[in-house]
Amino acid sequence: MTDKIVIFDTTLRDGEQAPGIALNPDQKVAIAHQLARLGVDVIEAGFPVSSPGDFEAVKRISREVTGPVITALARTEAGDIDRAWEAIKYADMSRIHVFIATSPIHMEHKLRMSEEEVMAAVRTGVARARDYTDDVEYSPEDATRSDPDFVIAVCQTAVEVGATTINIPDTVGFATPSEYASTISRVMTEVKGEREDVVISTHCHNDLGLAVANSLAAVGAGARQVEGAINGIGERAGNTSTEEIVMALTVRKDAYGVEVGVTTEEIVETSRMVAEKTGYPVQYNKAVVGRNAFAHESGIHQHGVLRKRETYEIMDPVSVGFSGSSIVMGKHSGRAAFKHILHGMGIELSPSPFEQAFRRMKRVADQTGEVSEAQMQAIVDEVVTGTEILQGVTESFQ
Ligand code: KIV
Ligand code: ZN
């Protein structure tokens, strides 16, 4: 049977930790409903101890949003864990996500704790969470800069006292894909071992632009949960992008051999909602959801796509929620695409005016970059009437 990857979305927790984002409870609930429509398996709804507003938002999500497991983050302190449970206990399926750092730099400068103290905190924190629910996740923060033997030891302890998901965070985006895969392999052998009920998870940050590559390397090494955020938002350079992971595992199922249970057609709507509510725009060339992800401007590509979409597209834009590919008029565009756009506007020109209009479009494109439908209409009107309509483009089209 094909393994299923648990898609754990942390847009509402780690994603919201991006500088300048502060979602109110209504906004968080709306995004959580959309994540449920998208079909993610786990929603990390927030960090309830961090603020009364976040507590309220997580509580409302656990009451109102059905489908995914609802989880909340907690440090190993009793107060954090109790607060997390208070907020998520209403959900049909609730998970507590407990974390404490294991790297020398975090233990010495941030926590001011020894390895023995961190180990003891993992033992008591995870056990306390397990008293509330049998779905407990543990993360050794900054795992990829920690002593590997210590990471293994704390994760073994976490499993011993009841954790069923062990998440290995590359907190500062430091790991390379091969290093991260080796770490996951070791955790698979020495922590999961024969335990069917224990899932190994990946959580990557994008400081070196490697978050998605590292997450995929982890899946190759046996991880069966991937944590990510919509549009890749999160601390600093962000998290693994949920939509990129989903589409990489879907489009390249031949390479990874795993299933995801996500309704991919909801991806674009989710991305737009997150962008709108967080105020973080999506870069034009962002994989899967950028406005140019399925746009073609150069003549050769346009010609290919118009004949057969797959010549330059590896996934169907409709499968992620776009209405289709887009042919963009610009200085690199060719006659086939120009004709196609005119046809779409209900305009057919005979050869001579067509040629005049095409040359005119190129001159406009040299000045404006992209040529809009309104400009196309003006160009056609100029050719047909012989008068200049477009301002600032002075050359005659004769
Ligand atoms: O990046 C990180 O280490 C985290 C943990 C709290 C899981 O977000
Ligand atoms: Zn993180």
Coordinates of C-alpha atoms and ligand atoms in Angstrom, one line a residue:
M1 CA 0.0 0.0 0.0
T2 CA 1.2 3.5 -0.8
D3 CA 2.2 5.6 2.2
K4 CA 0.3 8.7 2.8
I5 CA 2.1 11.9 3.8
V6 CA 0.5 13.9 6.6
I7 CA 0.3 17.5 5.5
F8 CA 0.8 19.6 8.7
D9 CA 0.1 23.3 7.9
T10 CA 1.5 25.9 10.3
T11 CA 0.4 29.0 8.4
L12 CA -1.5 30.1 11.5
R13 CA 1.4 29.5 13.9
D14 CA 4.9 29.6 12.4
G15 CA 3.6 31.5 9.3
E16 CA 2.0 34.1 11.5
Q17 CA 5.4 34.6 13.3
A18 CA 6.6 36.4 10.1
P19 CA 7.5 40.0 11.0
G20 CA 4.5 42.3 10.8
I21 CA 1.7 39.7 10.6
A22 CA -0.9 39.7 13.4
L23 CA -4.1 38.0 12.4
N24 CA -7.2 38.5 14.6
P25 CA -9.3 35.6 15.6
D26 CA -11.9 36.2 12.8
Q27 CA -9.1 36.1 10.2
K28 CA -7.5 33.0 11.7
V29 CA -10.8 31.2 11.8
A30 CA -11.5 32.1 8.2
I31 CA -8.1 30.8 7.1
A32 CA -8.5 27.6 9.1
H33 CA -11.9 26.9 7.4
Q34 CA -10.1 27.3 4.0
L35 CA -7.3 25.0 5.1
A36 CA -9.9 22.5 6.0
R37 CA -11.4 22.9 2.5
L38 CA -8.0 22.4 1.1
G39 CA -7.8 19.2 3.0
V40 CA -4.6 19.5 5.0
D41 CA -4.4 16.8 7.7
V42 CA -3.2 18.9 10.6
I43 CA -3.7 22.6 11.3
E44 CA -1.3 24.2 13.8
A45 CA -3.7 26.9 14.9
G46 CA -1.3 28.9 17.1
F47 CA 0.7 29.2 20.3
P48 CA -2.1 29.8 22.9
V49 CA 0.2 31.0 25.8
S50 CA 1.6 33.7 23.6
S51 CA -1.4 36.1 23.8
P52 CA -5.0 36.2 24.9
G53 CA -6.0 36.8 21.2
D54 CA -4.1 33.8 20.0
F55 CA -5.7 31.6 22.8
E56 CA -9.1 32.9 21.6
A57 CA -8.4 32.2 18.0
V58 CA -7.1 28.6 18.7
K59 CA -10.1 27.9 20.9
R60 CA -12.5 29.1 18.2
I61 CA -10.8 27.0 15.6
S62 CA -11.0 23.9 17.7
R63 CA -14.7 24.5 18.3
E64 CA -15.6 25.5 14.7
V65 CA -13.3 23.9 12.2
T66 CA -13.9 20.2 11.4
G67 CA -11.9 17.7 9.4
P68 CA -8.2 18.2 10.2
V69 CA -6.5 17.5 13.6
I70 CA -6.1 20.8 15.4
T71 CA -2.8 21.3 17.2
A72 CA -1.3 24.1 19.3
L73 CA 2.3 24.8 20.2
A74 CA 3.6 24.7 23.8
R75 CA 7.0 24.9 25.5
T76 CA 7.7 22.1 28.0
E77 CA 6.4 24.3 30.9
A78 CA 3.3 23.1 32.6
G79 CA 1.5 26.4 32.1
D80 CA 2.1 26.3 28.3
I81 CA 0.8 22.8 28.0
D82 CA -2.3 23.4 30.1
R83 CA -3.1 26.5 28.1
A84 CA -2.6 24.7 24.8
W85 CA -5.0 21.9 26.0
E86 CA -7.6 24.5 27.2
A87 CA -7.6 25.9 23.7
I88 CA -7.7 22.8 21.6
K89 CA -9.7 20.4 23.7
Y90 CA -12.9 21.1 21.8
A91 CA -11.7 19.7 18.5
D92 CA -12.7 16.2 17.3
M93 CA -9.0 15.4 17.0
S94 CA -6.5 17.5 19.1
R95 CA -2.8 17.3 19.3
I96 CA -0.3 19.1 21.6
H97 CA 3.0 20.1 20.0
V98 CA 5.7 20.4 22.6
F99 CA 9.1 21.8 21.8
I100 CA 12.4 22.7 23.5
A101 CA 15.7 23.5 21.9
T102 CA 18.6 21.0 21.9
S103 CA 21.5 22.9 20.3
P104 CA 24.4 24.1 22.4
I105 CA 23.9 27.7 21.3
H106 CA 20.2 27.7 22.3
M107 CA 20.7 25.7 25.5
E108 CA 23.6 28.0 26.7
H109 CA 22.5 31.4 25.6
K110 CA 18.7 31.2 25.4
L111 CA 17.5 28.6 27.8
R112 CA 20.5 28.6 30.1
M113 CA 19.9 24.9 30.7
S114 CA 22.2 21.9 30.6
E115 CA 21.6 18.8 28.5
E116 CA 20.4 17.0 31.6
E117 CA 17.9 19.8 32.4
V118 CA 16.6 19.8 28.8
M119 CA 16.2 16.0 28.9
A120 CA 14.3 16.3 32.2
A121 CA 12.0 19.0 30.7
V122 CA 11.3 16.8 27.7
R123 CA 10.3 13.9 30.0
T124 CA 8.0 16.0 32.1
G125 CA 6.6 18.2 29.3
V126 CA 5.7 15.4 26.9
A127 CA 4.3 13.2 29.7
R128 CA 2.1 16.1 30.9
A129 CA 0.8 16.6 27.3
R130 CA 0.2 12.9 27.0
D131 CA -2.0 13.0 30.2
Y132 CA -4.4 15.2 28.1
T133 CA -4.3 13.5 24.7
D134 CA -2.8 10.5 23.1
D135 CA -1.7 12.7 20.1
V136 CA 1.5 14.4 21.2
E137 CA 4.2 15.8 18.9
Y138 CA 7.7 16.6 20.2
S139 CA 10.3 18.9 18.4
P140 CA 13.9 19.3 19.4
E141 CA 14.2 23.0 18.2
D142 CA 17.4 23.7 16.2
A143 CA 17.9 20.0 15.8
T144 CA 20.2 20.4 12.8
R145 CA 22.8 22.4 14.8
S146 CA 22.5 20.0 17.8
D147 CA 24.7 17.1 18.8
P148 CA 23.1 14.3 16.8
D149 CA 23.5 11.8 19.7
F150 CA 21.7 14.2 22.0
V151 CA 18.9 14.7 19.5
I152 CA 18.5 10.9 19.3
A153 CA 18.5 10.6 23.0
V154 CA 15.9 13.3 23.7
C155 CA 13.6 11.9 20.9
Q156 CA 13.9 8.4 22.3
T157 CA 12.9 9.8 25.7
A158 CA 10.0 11.7 24.1
V159 CA 8.7 8.5 22.5
E160 CA 9.2 6.6 25.8
V161 CA 6.9 9.0 27.6
G162 CA 4.2 9.1 24.9
A163 CA 5.1 11.3 21.9
T164 CA 3.7 9.8 18.7
T165 CA 5.1 12.3 16.2
I166 CA 8.8 13.3 16.3
N167 CA 9.5 16.4 14.3
I168 CA 13.0 17.4 13.4
P169 CA 13.2 21.2 12.8
D170 CA 15.8 22.8 10.7
T171 CA 15.0 25.9 12.7
V172 CA 17.5 28.3 11.0
G173 CA 17.5 26.7 7.5
F174 CA 21.1 25.5 7.9
A175 CA 20.9 21.9 6.7
T176 CA 21.7 20.7 3.2
P177 CA 19.4 18.1 1.6
S178 CA 21.9 15.3 2.0
E179 CA 22.7 16.2 5.6
Y180 CA 19.1 16.5 6.5
A181 CA 18.2 13.2 4.8
S182 CA 21.0 11.5 6.9
T183 CA 19.6 12.9 10.1
I184 CA 16.1 11.7 9.2
S185 CA 17.5 8.2 8.4
R186 CA 19.1 8.0 11.7
V187 CA 15.9 9.1 13.5
M188 CA 14.0 6.6 11.5
T189 CA 16.3 3.8 12.6
E190 CA 17.1 4.8 16.2
V191 CA 13.9 6.5 17.3
K192 CA 11.0 5.1 15.2
G193 CA 12.5 1.7 14.7
E194 CA 9.7 -0.9 14.6
R195 CA 7.1 1.5 16.1
E196 CA 4.2 1.6 13.7
D197 CA 2.5 4.3 15.8
V198 CA 5.4 6.8 15.6
V199 CA 5.6 9.2 12.7
I200 CA 8.8 11.1 11.8
S201 CA 8.2 14.7 10.6
T202 CA 10.1 17.4 8.8
H203 CA 10.0 21.1 9.5
C204 CA 12.3 23.3 7.4
H205 CA 13.1 27.0 7.1
N206 CA 14.1 28.7 4.0
D207 CA 17.2 30.8 4.9
L208 CA 19.2 29.3 2.1
G209 CA 16.3 28.7 -0.1
L210 CA 16.4 24.9 0.7
A211 CA 13.3 24.4 2.7
V212 CA 11.3 22.5 0.1
A213 CA 14.3 20.6 -1.1
N214 CA 15.2 19.6 2.4
S215 CA 11.6 18.5 3.2
L216 CA 11.6 16.3 0.0
A217 CA 14.9 14.8 1.0
A218 CA 13.4 14.0 4.3
V219 CA 10.4 12.3 2.6
G220 CA 12.9 10.3 0.6
A221 CA 14.5 9.2 3.9
G222 CA 11.2 8.0 5.4
A223 CA 9.6 11.1 7.0
R224 CA 5.8 10.8 6.7
Q225 CA 4.7 14.2 7.9
V226 CA 5.7 17.5 6.3
E227 CA 5.2 20.8 8.0
G228 CA 4.8 23.9 5.9
A229 CA 3.0 27.2 5.5
I230 CA 0.9 28.6 2.7
N231 CA 2.9 30.9 0.4
G232 CA 6.0 29.8 2.4
I233 CA 5.4 32.5 5.0
G234 CA 7.2 32.4 8.4
E235 CA 10.1 33.6 10.4
R236 CA 12.8 35.4 8.4
A237 CA 12.9 33.8 4.9
G238 CA 9.9 31.6 5.8
N239 CA 8.9 28.0 6.0
T240 CA 8.6 25.2 3.5
S241 CA 5.7 26.2 1.2
T242 CA 2.8 23.8 1.8
E243 CA 1.5 24.2 -1.8
E244 CA 5.0 23.5 -3.3
I245 CA 5.3 20.3 -1.2
V246 CA 1.8 19.1 -2.2
M247 CA 2.4 19.7 -5.9
A248 CA 5.9 18.2 -5.9
L249 CA 4.6 15.1 -4.2
T250 CA 1.7 15.0 -6.6
V251 CA 3.4 15.8 -9.9
R252 CA 6.5 13.7 -9.1
K253 CA 4.7 10.8 -7.5
D254 CA 6.9 8.6 -9.7
A255 CA 9.9 9.9 -7.8
Y256 CA 8.6 9.9 -4.2
G257 CA 6.0 7.1 -4.4
V258 CA 3.7 8.6 -1.7
E259 CA 0.1 10.0 -1.6
V260 CA -1.2 13.3 -0.4
G261 CA -4.9 13.7 0.5
V262 CA -5.2 17.4 -0.4
T263 CA -7.8 18.9 -2.7
T264 CA -5.3 20.7 -5.0
E265 CA -7.9 22.8 -6.8
E266 CA -8.3 24.8 -3.5
I267 CA -4.6 25.9 -3.5
V268 CA -4.9 29.2 -5.3
E269 CA -7.9 30.3 -3.3
T270 CA -6.0 29.4 -0.1
S271 CA -2.9 31.3 -1.3
R272 CA -5.0 34.4 -2.2
M273 CA -6.8 34.4 1.2
V274 CA -3.5 34.1 3.1
A275 CA -1.9 36.9 1.0
E276 CA -4.9 39.1 1.5
K277 CA -5.3 38.6 5.3
T278 CA -1.6 38.7 6.1
G279 CA -0.8 41.6 3.8
Y280 CA 2.1 39.5 2.5
P281 CA 1.9 39.6 -1.4
V282 CA 2.9 36.5 -3.4
Q283 CA 5.9 37.1 -5.6
Y284 CA 5.1 37.0 -9.3
N285 CA 7.3 34.1 -10.1
K286 CA 6.4 32.0 -7.0
A287 CA 6.1 28.3 -7.8
V288 CA 2.5 27.0 -8.1
V289 CA 0.7 30.1 -7.0
G290 CA 2.6 33.1 -8.5
R291 CA 0.7 35.1 -11.1
N292 CA 3.4 34.1 -13.6
A293 CA 3.5 30.4 -12.7
F294 CA 1.4 29.5 -15.8
A295 CA 2.0 32.7 -17.9
H296 CA 3.8 32.6 -21.2
E297 CA 5.3 35.7 -22.9
S298 CA 7.9 34.5 -25.3
G299 CA 6.8 33.6 -28.8
I300 CA 8.4 30.2 -28.9
H301 CA 6.8 29.2 -25.6
Q302 CA 3.4 30.6 -26.6
H303 CA 3.4 28.8 -29.9
G304 CA 4.2 25.5 -28.1
V305 CA 1.6 26.0 -25.3
L306 CA -1.1 27.0 -27.9
R307 CA -0.4 23.8 -29.8
K308 CA 0.0 21.6 -26.7
R309 CA 0.0 22.9 -23.2
E310 CA 2.4 20.3 -21.9
T311 CA 5.2 21.6 -24.1
Y312 CA 6.0 24.2 -21.4
E313 CA 3.7 23.2 -18.4
I314 CA 4.4 20.3 -16.1
M315 CA 1.0 20.7 -14.2
D316 CA -2.4 21.8 -15.3
P317 CA -3.2 25.3 -13.9
V318 CA -6.8 24.1 -13.4
S319 CA -5.5 21.4 -11.0
V320 CA -4.3 24.1 -8.6
G321 CA -7.3 26.4 -9.0
F322 CA -6.3 28.8 -11.8
S323 CA -8.8 29.1 -14.6
G324 CA -6.1 28.2 -17.2
S325 CA -2.8 29.1 -18.7
S326 CA -2.3 32.7 -19.6
I327 CA -0.7 34.1 -22.7
V328 CA 0.8 37.5 -22.0
M329 CA 1.5 39.9 -24.8
G330 CA 5.0 41.4 -24.6
K331 CA 8.0 42.2 -26.7
H332 CA 9.0 38.5 -27.0
S333 CA 5.5 37.4 -28.2
G334 CA 4.9 36.0 -31.6
R335 CA 2.2 36.1 -34.2
A336 CA 0.5 32.9 -33.1
A337 CA -0.2 34.3 -29.6
F338 CA -1.1 37.7 -31.0
K339 CA -3.7 36.1 -33.2
H340 CA -4.9 33.9 -30.3
I341 CA -5.5 36.9 -28.1
L342 CA -7.3 38.9 -30.8
H343 CA -9.4 35.8 -31.5
G344 CA -10.3 35.7 -27.8
M345 CA -11.4 39.3 -28.0
G346 CA -13.6 38.5 -31.0
I347 CA -11.3 40.3 -33.5
E348 CA -10.2 38.8 -36.8
L349 CA -7.9 41.0 -39.0
S350 CA -7.0 40.4 -42.6
P351 CA -3.3 39.9 -43.3
S352 CA -2.2 43.5 -43.9
P353 CA -3.9 45.2 -40.9
F354 CA -2.9 42.1 -38.8
E355 CA 0.8 42.7 -39.7
Q356 CA 0.5 46.5 -38.9
A357 CA -1.2 45.8 -35.6
F358 CA 1.4 43.2 -34.7
R359 CA 4.3 45.6 -35.4
R360 CA 2.5 48.3 -33.4
M361 CA 2.1 45.9 -30.5
K362 CA 5.8 45.3 -30.5
R363 CA 6.6 49.0 -30.3
V364 CA 4.1 49.4 -27.4
A365 CA 5.6 46.4 -25.6
D366 CA 9.1 47.9 -25.9
Q367 CA 7.8 50.8 -23.9
T368 CA 5.3 49.3 -21.5
G369 CA 6.5 45.7 -21.0
E370 CA 3.2 43.8 -20.8
V371 CA 0.5 44.8 -23.3
S372 CA -3.0 44.6 -21.8
E373 CA -6.2 43.7 -23.6
A374 CA -7.3 47.4 -23.4
Q375 CA -4.0 48.3 -25.2
M376 CA -4.6 45.6 -27.8
Q377 CA -8.0 47.0 -28.5
A378 CA -6.6 50.5 -28.9
I379 CA -3.9 49.2 -31.3
V380 CA -6.6 47.5 -33.4
D381 CA -8.7 50.7 -33.4
E382 CA -5.6 52.7 -34.5
V383 CA -5.0 50.4 -37.4
V384 CA -8.6 50.3 -38.4
T385 CA -9.2 54.1 -38.1
G386 CA -5.7 55.3 -39.0
T387 CA -5.6 57.6 -35.9
E388 CA -3.3 57.4 -32.9
I389 CA -5.0 56.4 -29.7
L390 CA -2.2 55.2 -27.5
Q391 CA -0.5 58.1 -25.9
G392 CA 3.3 58.2 -25.5
V393 CA 4.0 55.7 -28.3
T394 CA 4.8 58.0 -31.1
E395 CA 6.1 55.9 -33.9
S396 CA 3.8 55.5 -36.9
F397 CA 2.7 52.0 -37.5
Q398 CA 3.0 52.4 -41.3
Ligands
KIV1 O1 11.5 26.2 13.6 C1 11.2 25.6 14.6 O2 12.1 25.0 15.3 C2 9.9 25.6 15.1 C3 9.6 24.7 16.2 C4 8.8 25.3 17.3 C5 8.9 23.4 15.7 O3 9.0 26.2 14.6
ZN2 ZN 9.7 26.8 12.5

